[in-house]
mmCIF file of C-alpha atoms in Angstrom:
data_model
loop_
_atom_site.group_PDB
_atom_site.id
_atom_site.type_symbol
_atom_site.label_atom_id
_atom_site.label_comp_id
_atom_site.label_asym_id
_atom_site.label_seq_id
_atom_site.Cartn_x
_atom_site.Cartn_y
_atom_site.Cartn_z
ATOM 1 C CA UNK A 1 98.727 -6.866 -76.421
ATOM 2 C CA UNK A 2 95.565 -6.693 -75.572
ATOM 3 C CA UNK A 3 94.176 -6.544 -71.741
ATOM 4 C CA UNK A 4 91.110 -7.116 -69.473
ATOM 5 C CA UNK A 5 90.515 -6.528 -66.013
ATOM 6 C CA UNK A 6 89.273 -8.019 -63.382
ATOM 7 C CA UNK A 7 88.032 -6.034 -60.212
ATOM 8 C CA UNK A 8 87.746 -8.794 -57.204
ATOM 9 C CA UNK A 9 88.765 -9.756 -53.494
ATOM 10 C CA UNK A 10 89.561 -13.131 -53.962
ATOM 11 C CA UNK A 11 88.395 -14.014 -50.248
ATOM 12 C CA UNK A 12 89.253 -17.138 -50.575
ATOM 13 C CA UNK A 13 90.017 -17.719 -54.282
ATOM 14 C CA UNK A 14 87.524 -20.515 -55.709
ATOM 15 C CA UNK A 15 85.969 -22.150 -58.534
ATOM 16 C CA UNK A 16 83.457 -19.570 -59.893
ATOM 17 C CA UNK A 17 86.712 -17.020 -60.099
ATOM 18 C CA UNK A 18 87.894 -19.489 -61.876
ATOM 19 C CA UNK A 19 85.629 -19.445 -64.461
ATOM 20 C CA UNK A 20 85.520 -15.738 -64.455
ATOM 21 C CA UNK A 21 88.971 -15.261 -65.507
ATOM 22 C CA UNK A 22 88.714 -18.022 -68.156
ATOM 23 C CA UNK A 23 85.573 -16.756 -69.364
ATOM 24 C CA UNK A 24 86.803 -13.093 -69.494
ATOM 25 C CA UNK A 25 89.770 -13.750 -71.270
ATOM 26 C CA UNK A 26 88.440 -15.975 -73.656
ATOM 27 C CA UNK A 27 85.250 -13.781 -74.402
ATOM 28 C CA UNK A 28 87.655 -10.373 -74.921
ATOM 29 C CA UNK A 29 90.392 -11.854 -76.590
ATOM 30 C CA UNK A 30 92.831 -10.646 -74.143
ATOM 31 C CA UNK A 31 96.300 -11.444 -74.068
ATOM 32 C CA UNK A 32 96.587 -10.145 -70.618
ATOM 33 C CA UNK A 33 94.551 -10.758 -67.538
ATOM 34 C CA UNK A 34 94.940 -8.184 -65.019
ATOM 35 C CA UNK A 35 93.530 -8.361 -61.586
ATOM 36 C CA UNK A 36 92.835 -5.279 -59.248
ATOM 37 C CA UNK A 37 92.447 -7.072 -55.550
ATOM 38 C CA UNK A 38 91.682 -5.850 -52.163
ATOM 39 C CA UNK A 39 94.433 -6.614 -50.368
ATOM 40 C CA UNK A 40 94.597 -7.833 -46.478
ATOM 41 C CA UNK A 41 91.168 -6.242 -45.437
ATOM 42 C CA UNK A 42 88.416 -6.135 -48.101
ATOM 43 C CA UNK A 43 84.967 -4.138 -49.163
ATOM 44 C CA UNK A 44 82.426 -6.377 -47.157
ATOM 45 C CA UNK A 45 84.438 -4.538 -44.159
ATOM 46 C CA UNK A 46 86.283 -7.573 -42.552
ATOM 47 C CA UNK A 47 90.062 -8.902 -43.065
ATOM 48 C CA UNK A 48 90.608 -11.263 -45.651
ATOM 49 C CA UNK A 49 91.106 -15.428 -44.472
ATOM 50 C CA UNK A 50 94.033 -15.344 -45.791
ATOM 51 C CA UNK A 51 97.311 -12.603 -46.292
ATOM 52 C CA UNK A 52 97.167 -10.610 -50.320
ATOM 53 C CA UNK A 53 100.211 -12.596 -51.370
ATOM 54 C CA UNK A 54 99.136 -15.764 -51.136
ATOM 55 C CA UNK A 55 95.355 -14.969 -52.840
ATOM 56 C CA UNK A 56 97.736 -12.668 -55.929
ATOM 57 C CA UNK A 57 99.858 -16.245 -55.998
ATOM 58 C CA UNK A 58 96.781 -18.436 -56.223
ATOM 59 C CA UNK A 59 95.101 -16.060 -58.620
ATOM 60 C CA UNK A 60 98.658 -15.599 -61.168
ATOM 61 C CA UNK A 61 98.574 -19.819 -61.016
ATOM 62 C CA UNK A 62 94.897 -20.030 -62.112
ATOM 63 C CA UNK A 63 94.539 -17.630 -64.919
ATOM 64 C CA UNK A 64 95.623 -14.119 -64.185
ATOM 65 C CA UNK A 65 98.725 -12.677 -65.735
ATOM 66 C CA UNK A 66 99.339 -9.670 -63.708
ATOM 67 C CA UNK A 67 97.739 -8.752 -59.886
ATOM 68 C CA UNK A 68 97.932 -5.994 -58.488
ATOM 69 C CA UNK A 69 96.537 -4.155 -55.065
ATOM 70 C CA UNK A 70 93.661 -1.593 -54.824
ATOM 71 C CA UNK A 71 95.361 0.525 -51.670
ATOM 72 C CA UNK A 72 93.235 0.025 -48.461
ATOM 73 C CA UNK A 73 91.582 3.030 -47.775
ATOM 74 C CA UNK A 74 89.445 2.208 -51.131
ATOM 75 C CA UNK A 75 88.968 -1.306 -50.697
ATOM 76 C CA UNK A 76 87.115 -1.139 -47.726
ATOM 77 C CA UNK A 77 85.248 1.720 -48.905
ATOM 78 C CA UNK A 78 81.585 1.558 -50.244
ATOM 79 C CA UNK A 79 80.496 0.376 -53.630
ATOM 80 C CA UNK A 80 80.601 3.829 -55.425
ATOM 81 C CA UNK A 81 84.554 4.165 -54.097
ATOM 82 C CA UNK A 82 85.294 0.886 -54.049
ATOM 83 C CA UNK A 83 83.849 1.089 -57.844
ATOM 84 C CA UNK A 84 85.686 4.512 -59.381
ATOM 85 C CA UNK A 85 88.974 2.991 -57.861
ATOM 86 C CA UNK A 86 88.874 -0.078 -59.640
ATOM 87 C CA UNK A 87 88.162 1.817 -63.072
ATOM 88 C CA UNK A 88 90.783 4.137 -62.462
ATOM 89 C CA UNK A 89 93.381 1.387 -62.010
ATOM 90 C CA UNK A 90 91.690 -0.428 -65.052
ATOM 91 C CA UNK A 91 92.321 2.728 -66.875
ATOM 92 C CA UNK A 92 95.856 3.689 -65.804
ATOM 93 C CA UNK A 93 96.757 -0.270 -66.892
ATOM 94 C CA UNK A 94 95.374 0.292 -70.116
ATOM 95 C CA UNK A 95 93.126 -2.336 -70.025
ATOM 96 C CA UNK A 96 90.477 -2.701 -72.946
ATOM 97 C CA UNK A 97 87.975 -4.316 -71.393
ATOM 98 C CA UNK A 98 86.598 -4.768 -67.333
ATOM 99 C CA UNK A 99 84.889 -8.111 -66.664
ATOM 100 C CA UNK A 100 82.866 -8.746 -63.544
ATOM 101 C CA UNK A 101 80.432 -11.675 -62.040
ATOM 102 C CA UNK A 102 77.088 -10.254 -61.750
ATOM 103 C CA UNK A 103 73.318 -12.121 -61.847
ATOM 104 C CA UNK A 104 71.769 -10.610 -64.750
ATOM 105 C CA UNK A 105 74.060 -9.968 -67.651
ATOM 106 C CA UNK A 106 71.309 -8.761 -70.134
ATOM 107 C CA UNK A 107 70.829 -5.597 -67.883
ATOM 108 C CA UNK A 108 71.500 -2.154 -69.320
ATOM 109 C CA UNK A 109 74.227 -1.157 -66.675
ATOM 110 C CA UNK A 110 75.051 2.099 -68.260
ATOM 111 C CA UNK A 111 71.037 3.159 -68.302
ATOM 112 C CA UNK A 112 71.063 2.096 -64.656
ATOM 113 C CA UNK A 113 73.669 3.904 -63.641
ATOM 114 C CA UNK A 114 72.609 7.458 -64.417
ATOM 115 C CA UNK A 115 70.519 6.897 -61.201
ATOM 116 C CA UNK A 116 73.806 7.392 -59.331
ATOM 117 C CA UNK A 117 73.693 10.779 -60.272
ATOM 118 C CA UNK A 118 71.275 11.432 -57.401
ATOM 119 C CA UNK A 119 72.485 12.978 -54.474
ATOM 120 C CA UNK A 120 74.340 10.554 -52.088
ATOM 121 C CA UNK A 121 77.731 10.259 -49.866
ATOM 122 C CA UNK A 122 79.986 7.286 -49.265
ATOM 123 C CA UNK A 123 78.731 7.568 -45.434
ATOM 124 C CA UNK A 124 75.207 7.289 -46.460
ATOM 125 C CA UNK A 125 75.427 4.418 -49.003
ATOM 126 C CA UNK A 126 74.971 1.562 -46.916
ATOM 127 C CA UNK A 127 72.427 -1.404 -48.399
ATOM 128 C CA UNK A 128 69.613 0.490 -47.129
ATOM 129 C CA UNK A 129 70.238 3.397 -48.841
ATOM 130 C CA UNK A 130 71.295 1.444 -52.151
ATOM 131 C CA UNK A 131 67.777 -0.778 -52.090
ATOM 132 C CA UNK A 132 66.015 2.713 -51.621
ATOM 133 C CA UNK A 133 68.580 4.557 -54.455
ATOM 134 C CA UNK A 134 67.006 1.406 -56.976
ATOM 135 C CA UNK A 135 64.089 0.677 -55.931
ATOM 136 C CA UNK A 136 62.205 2.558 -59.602
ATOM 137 C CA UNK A 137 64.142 -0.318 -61.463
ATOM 138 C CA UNK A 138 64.247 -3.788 -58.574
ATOM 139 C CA UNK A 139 67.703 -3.805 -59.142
ATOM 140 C CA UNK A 140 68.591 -5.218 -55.653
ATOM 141 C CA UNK A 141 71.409 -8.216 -56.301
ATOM 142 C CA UNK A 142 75.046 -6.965 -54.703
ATOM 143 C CA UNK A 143 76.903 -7.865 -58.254
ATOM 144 C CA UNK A 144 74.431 -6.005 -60.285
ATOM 145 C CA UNK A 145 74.457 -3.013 -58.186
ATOM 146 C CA UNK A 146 78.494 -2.895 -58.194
ATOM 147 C CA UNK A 147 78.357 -3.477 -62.070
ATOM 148 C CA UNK A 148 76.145 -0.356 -61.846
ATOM 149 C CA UNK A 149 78.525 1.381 -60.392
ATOM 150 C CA UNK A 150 81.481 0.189 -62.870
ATOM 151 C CA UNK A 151 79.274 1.447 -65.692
ATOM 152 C CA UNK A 152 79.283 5.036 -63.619
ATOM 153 C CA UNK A 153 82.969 5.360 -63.446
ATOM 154 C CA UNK A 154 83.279 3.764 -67.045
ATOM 155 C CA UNK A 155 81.281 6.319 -68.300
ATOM 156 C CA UNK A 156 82.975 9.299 -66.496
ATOM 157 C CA UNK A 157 86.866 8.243 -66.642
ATOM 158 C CA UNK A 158 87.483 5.446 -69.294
ATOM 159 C CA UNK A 159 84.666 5.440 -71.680
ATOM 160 C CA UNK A 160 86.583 3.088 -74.166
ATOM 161 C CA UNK A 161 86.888 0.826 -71.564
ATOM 162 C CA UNK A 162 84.641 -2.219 -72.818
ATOM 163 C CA UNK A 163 82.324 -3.672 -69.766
ATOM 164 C CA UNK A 164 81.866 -7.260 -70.168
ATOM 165 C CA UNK A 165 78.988 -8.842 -67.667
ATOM 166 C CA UNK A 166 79.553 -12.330 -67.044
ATOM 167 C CA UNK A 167 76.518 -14.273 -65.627
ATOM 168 C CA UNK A 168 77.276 -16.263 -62.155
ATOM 169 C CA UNK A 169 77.085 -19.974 -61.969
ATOM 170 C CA UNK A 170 74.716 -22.018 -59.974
ATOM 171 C CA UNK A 171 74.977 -20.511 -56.666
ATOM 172 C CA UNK A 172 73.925 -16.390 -55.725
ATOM 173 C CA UNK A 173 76.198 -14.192 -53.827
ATOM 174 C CA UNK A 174 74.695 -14.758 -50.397
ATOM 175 C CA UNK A 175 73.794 -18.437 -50.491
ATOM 176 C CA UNK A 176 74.459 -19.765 -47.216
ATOM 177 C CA UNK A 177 75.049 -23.826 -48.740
ATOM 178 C CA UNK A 178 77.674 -25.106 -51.159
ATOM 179 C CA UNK A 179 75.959 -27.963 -53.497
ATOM 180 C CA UNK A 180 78.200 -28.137 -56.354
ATOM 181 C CA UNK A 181 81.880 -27.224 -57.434
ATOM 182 C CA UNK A 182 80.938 -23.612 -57.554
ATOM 183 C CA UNK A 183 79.254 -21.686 -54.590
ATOM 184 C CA UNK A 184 79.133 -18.089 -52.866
ATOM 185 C CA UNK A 185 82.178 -16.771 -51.293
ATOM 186 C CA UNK A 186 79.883 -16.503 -48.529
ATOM 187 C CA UNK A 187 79.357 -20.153 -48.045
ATOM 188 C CA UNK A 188 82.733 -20.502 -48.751
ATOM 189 C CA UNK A 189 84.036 -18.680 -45.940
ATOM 190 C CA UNK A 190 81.291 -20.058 -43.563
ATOM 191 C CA UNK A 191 82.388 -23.914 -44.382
ATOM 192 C CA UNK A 192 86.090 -22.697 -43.648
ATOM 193 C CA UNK A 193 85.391 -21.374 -40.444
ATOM 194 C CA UNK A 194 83.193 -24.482 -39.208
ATOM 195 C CA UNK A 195 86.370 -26.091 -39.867
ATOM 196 C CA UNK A 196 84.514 -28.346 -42.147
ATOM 197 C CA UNK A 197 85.803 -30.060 -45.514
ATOM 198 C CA UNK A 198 82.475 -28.860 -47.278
ATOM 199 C CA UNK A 199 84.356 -25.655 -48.699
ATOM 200 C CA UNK A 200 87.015 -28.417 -50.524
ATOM 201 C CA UNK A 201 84.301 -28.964 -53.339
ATOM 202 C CA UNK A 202 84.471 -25.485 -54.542
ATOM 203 C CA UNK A 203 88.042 -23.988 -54.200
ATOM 204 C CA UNK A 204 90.756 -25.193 -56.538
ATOM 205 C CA UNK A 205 93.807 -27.423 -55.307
ATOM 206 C CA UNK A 206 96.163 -24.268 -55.011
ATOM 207 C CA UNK A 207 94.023 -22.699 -52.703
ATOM 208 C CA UNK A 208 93.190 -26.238 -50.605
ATOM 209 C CA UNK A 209 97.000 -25.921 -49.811
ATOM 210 C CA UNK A 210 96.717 -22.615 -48.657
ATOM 211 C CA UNK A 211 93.987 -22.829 -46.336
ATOM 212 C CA UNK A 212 95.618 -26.347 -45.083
ATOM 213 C CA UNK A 213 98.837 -24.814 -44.007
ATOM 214 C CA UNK A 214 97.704 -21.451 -42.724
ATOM 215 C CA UNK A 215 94.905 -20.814 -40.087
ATOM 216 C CA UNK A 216 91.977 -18.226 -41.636
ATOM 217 C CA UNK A 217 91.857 -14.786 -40.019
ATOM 218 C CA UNK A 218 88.489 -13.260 -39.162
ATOM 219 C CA UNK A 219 87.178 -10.433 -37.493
ATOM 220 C CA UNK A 220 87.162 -11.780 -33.479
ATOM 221 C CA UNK A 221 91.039 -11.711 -33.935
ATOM 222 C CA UNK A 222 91.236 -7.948 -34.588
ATOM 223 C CA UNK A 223 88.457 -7.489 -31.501
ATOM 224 C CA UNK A 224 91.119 -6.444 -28.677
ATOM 225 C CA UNK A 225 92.171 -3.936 -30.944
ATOM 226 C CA UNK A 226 89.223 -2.997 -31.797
ATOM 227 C CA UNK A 227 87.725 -2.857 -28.385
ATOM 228 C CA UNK A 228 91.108 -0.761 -27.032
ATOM 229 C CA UNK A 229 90.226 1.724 -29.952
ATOM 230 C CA UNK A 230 86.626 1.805 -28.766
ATOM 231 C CA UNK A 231 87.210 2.339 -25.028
ATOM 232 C CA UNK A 232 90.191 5.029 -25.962
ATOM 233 C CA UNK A 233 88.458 7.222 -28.454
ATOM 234 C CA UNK A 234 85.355 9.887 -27.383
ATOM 235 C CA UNK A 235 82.438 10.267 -29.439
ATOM 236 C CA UNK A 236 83.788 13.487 -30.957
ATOM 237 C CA UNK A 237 86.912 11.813 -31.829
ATOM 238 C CA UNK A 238 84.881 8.509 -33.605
ATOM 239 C CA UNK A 239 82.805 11.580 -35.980
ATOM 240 C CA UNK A 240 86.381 12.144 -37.940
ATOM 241 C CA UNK A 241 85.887 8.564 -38.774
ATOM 242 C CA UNK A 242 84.636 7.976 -42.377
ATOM 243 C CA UNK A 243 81.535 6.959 -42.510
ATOM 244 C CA UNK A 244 80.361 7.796 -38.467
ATOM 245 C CA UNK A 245 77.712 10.382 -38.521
ATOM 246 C CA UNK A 246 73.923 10.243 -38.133
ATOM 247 C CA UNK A 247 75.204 9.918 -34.205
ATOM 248 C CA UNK A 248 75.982 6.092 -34.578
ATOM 249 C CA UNK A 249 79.159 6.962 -32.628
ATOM 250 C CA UNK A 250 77.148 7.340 -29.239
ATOM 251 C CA UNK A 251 75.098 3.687 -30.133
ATOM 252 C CA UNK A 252 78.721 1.976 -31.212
ATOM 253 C CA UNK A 253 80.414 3.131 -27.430
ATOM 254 C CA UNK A 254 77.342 2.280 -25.765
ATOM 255 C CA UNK A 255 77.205 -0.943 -27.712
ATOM 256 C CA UNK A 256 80.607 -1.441 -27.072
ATOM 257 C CA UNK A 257 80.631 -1.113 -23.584
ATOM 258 C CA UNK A 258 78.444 -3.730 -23.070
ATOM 259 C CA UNK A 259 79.822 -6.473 -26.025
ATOM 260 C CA UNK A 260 82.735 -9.352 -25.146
ATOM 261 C CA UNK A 261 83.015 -10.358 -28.406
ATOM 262 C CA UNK A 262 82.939 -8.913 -32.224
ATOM 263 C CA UNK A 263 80.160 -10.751 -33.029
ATOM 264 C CA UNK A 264 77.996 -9.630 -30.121
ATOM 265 C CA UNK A 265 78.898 -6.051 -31.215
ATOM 266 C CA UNK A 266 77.570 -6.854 -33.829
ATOM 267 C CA UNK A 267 74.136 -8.222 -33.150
ATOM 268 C CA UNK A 268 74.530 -5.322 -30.843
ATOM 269 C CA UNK A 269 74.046 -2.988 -33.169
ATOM 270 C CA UNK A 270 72.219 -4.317 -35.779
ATOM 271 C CA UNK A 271 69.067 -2.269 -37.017
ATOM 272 C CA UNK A 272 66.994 -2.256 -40.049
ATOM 273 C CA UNK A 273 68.437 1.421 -41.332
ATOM 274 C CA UNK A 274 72.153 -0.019 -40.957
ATOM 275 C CA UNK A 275 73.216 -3.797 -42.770
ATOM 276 C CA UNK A 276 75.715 -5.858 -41.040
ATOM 277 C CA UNK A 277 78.475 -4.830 -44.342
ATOM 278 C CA UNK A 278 77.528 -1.761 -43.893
ATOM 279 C CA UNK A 279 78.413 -1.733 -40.197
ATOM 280 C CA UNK A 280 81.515 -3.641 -40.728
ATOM 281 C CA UNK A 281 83.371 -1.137 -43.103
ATOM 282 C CA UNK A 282 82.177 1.488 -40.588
ATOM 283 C CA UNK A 283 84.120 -0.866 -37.433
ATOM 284 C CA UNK A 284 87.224 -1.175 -40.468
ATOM 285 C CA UNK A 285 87.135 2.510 -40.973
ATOM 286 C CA UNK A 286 87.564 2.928 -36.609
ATOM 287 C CA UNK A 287 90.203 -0.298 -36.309
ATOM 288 C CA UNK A 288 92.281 1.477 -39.518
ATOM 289 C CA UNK A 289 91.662 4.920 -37.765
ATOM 290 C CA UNK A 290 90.025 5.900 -41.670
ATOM 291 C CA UNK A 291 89.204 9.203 -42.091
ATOM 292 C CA UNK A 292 88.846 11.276 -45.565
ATOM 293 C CA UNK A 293 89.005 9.557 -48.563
ATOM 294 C CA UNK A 294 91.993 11.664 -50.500
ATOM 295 C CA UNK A 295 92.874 10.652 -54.396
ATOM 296 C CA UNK A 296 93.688 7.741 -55.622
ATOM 297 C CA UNK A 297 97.536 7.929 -56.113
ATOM 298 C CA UNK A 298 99.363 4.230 -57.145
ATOM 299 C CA UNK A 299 98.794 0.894 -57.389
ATOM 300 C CA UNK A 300 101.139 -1.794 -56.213
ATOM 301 C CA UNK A 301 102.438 -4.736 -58.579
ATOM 302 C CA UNK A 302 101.730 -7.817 -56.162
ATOM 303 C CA UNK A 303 102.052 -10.976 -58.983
ATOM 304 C CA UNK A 304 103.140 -11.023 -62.114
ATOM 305 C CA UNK A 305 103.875 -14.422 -64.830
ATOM 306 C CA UNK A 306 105.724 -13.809 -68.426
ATOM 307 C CA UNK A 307 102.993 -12.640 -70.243
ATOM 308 C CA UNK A 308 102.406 -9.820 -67.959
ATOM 309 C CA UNK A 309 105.795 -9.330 -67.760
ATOM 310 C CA UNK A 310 105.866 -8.843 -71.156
ATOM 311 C CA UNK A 311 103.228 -6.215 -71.251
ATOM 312 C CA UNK A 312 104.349 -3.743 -68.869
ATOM 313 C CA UNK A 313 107.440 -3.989 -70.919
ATOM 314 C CA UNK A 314 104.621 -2.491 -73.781
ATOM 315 C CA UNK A 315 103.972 0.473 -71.513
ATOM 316 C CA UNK A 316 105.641 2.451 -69.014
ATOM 317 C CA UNK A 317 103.409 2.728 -66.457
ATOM 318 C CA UNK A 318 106.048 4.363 -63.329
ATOM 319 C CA UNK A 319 103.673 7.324 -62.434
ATOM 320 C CA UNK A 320 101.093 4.954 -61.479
ATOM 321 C CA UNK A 321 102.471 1.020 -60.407
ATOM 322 C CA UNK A 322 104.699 0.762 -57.586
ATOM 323 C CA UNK A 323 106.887 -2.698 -58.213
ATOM 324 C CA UNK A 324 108.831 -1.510 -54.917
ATOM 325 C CA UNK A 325 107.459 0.797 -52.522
ATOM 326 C CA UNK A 326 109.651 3.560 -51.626
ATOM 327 C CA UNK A 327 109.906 5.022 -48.152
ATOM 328 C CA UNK A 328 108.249 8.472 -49.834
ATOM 329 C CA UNK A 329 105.219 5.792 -50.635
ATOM 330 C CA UNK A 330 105.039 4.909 -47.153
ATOM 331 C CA UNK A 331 104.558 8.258 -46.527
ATOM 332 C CA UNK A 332 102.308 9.245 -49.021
ATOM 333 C CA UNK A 333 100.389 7.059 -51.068
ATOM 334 C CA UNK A 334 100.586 4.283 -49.491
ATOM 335 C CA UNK A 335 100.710 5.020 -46.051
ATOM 336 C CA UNK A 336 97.132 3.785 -44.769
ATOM 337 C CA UNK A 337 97.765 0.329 -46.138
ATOM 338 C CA UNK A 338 101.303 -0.163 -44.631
ATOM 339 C CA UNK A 339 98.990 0.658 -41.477
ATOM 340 C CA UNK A 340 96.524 -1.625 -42.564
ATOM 341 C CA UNK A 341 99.448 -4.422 -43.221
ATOM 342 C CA UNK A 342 101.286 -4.315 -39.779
ATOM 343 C CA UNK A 343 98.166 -4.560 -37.978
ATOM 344 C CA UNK A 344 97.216 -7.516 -39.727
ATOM 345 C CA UNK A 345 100.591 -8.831 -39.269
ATOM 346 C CA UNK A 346 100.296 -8.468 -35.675
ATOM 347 C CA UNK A 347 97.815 -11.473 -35.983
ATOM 348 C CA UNK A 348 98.694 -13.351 -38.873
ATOM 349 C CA UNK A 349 102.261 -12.623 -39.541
ATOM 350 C CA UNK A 350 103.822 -13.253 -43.376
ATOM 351 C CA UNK A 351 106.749 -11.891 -45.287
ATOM 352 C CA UNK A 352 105.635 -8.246 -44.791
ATOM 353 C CA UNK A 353 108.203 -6.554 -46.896
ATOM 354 C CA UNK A 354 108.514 -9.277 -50.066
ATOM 355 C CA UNK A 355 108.868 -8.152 -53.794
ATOM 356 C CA UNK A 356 106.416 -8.798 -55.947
ATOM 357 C CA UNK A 357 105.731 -12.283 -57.205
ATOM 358 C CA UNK A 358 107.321 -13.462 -60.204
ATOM 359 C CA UNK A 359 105.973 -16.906 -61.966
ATOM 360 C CA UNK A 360 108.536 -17.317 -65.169
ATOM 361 C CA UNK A 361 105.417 -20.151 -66.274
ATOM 362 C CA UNK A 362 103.797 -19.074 -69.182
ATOM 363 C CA UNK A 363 101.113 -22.324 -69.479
ATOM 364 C CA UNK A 364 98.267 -21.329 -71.775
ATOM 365 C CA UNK A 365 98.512 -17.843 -72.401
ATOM 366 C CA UNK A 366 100.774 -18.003 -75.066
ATOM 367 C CA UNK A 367 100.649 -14.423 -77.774
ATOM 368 C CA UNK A 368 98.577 -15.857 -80.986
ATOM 369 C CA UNK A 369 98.267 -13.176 -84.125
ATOM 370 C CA UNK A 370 95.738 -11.377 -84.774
ATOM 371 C CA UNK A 371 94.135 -10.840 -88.060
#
């Protein structure tokens, strides 16, 4: 069987990752769609609207075939981690090909990213830095500069991994209005949070019925933890925290000191050297209590339909996918998001210790012959 994977957050599900998936799999021929997703916080460095399992169910009822989670600690990370995990879970699944949305297609994203191999950290590789790190070739959109970094980690750890570019529809990934049945996640998640039925347009019906029946999380919910950590923690302590150096510790506890609200933190401590993602992971990596970035270990099976059923049968892929997490797990590999996951649950409570999702529907994806 043949597979292709799709690296994404899903915050909230819509219409143009609807067309991704379909697109993808039609495009590489793949029996399988497999989807690697951020689960309850994600890499613009805020929680997601709405708990992992019910984005992997939305996602496994409009075309994936398997979901499963990139752990925490690399989902909120910055694009070059966020990037090498997502390949090395592409990899481990055996996938033959990696689709992702991005604004130019015809780019050469393997040429491009040989610039990576310039000196840079994860704490340093903020927008800023990342408009400076391509500034020889313009390349400036977010997409383009992720699939960069896909093409760097394709090159160094799956290099028969197939990339596969597929050109966004109608509306950029920062467009702030939704004007058709596809728009930015962005504009998405604004509509939602005015509480307005503009975002209806662009998400499909599964994912309506999500956002009817539960209430979106965002990042003023986590503030009184946020603020306790803030007014609890000394400046030398915050510098263990990934991504805190260049002494923006001292400017986040003054900052803090003087903010009631996440969002005046925020415009607290916005500058020109430091973008507002940039200085959310940074608040996710302090809330999480983030601090080195050790190896990728597992991945955990969160959704799964017949036809990926059916292809993990093909493999055996134990060392790597967790379909239960084991109490060593907890400890171990996936300790940081089981931290992650009872925080969030402390404001937006779900079936925290559920199996993974199993949809017996086959629909469209049925196994056709190849030649």
């Amino acid at each position: 069987m043949r597979a292709c994977a799709v690296i994404a957050e899903f915050n909230p599900f819509h219409n143009g990752h609807q067309y991704l998936l379909k697109t993808a799999r039609k495009t590489s021929q793949a029996d399988v769609m497999i989807v690697i997703m951020s689960g309850n916080f994600v890499q613009r460095g805020e929680p997601a609207l709405i708990n992992k399992w019910e984005r992997a169910a939305v996602a496994l009822q409009s075309g994936a075939d398997l979901v499963v989670e990139m752990p925490t600690e690399y989902a909120v990370a910055a694009a070059r981690d966020f990037a090498q995990a997502g390949v090395q879970i592409a990899q481990w699944l055996r996938a033959d090909a990696l689709a992702f949305g991005c604004e130019t297609p015809g780019l050469d994203f393997q040429a491009q990213s040989r610039l990576l191999d310039r000196t840079f950290s994860e704490q340093d590789y903020n927008q800023s830095f990342a408009s400076q790190l391509f500034a020889e070739s313009s390349l400036s959109r977010s997409n383009d500069i992720l699939g960069v970094n896909y093409a760097y980690w394709q090159l160094r750890l799956a290099p028969k991994l197939t990339l596969l570019p597929v050109e966004r529809l109608q509306a950029g990934h920062l467009d702030q209005e939704i004007k058709g049945t596809i728009a930015s996640a962005t504009a998405i998640r604004q509509s939602i949070q005015r509480n307005d039925a503009q975002y209806q347009q662009a998400v499909p019906d599964r994912m309506k019925k999500v956002l009817e029946r539960q209430k979106p999380v965002d990042w003023q919910a986590f503030w009184p933890f946020l603020e306790y950590r803030l007014k609890t923690t000394s400046a030398k302590e915050l510098r263990q925290i990934r991504g805190i150096n260049e002494g923006i510790e001292n400017r986040i506890l003054a900052q803090a000191a003087q903010s009631s609200s996440f969002m005046e933190l925020m415009t607290n401590l916005k500058t020109k050297r430091y973008s507002y993602t940039s200085l959310q992971r940074k608040l996710t990596a302090i809330l999480l209590n983030l601090r080195v970035l050790s190896p990728l270990q597992k991945t955990r099976l969160l959704a799964v339909n017949a036809q990926g059923q059916a292809y993990l049968r093909e493999h055996d892929f134990r060392e790597v996918l967790m379909t239960k997490v084991t109490k060593a797990d907890f400890t171990a590999s996936y300790q940081l998001t089981k931290r992650a996951d009872e925080l969030y649950q402390m404001v937006a409570p779900y079936e925290w210790g559920r199996t993974p999702i199993l949809e017996k529907n086959v629909k469209e994806k049925t196994l056709t012959k190849k030649s």
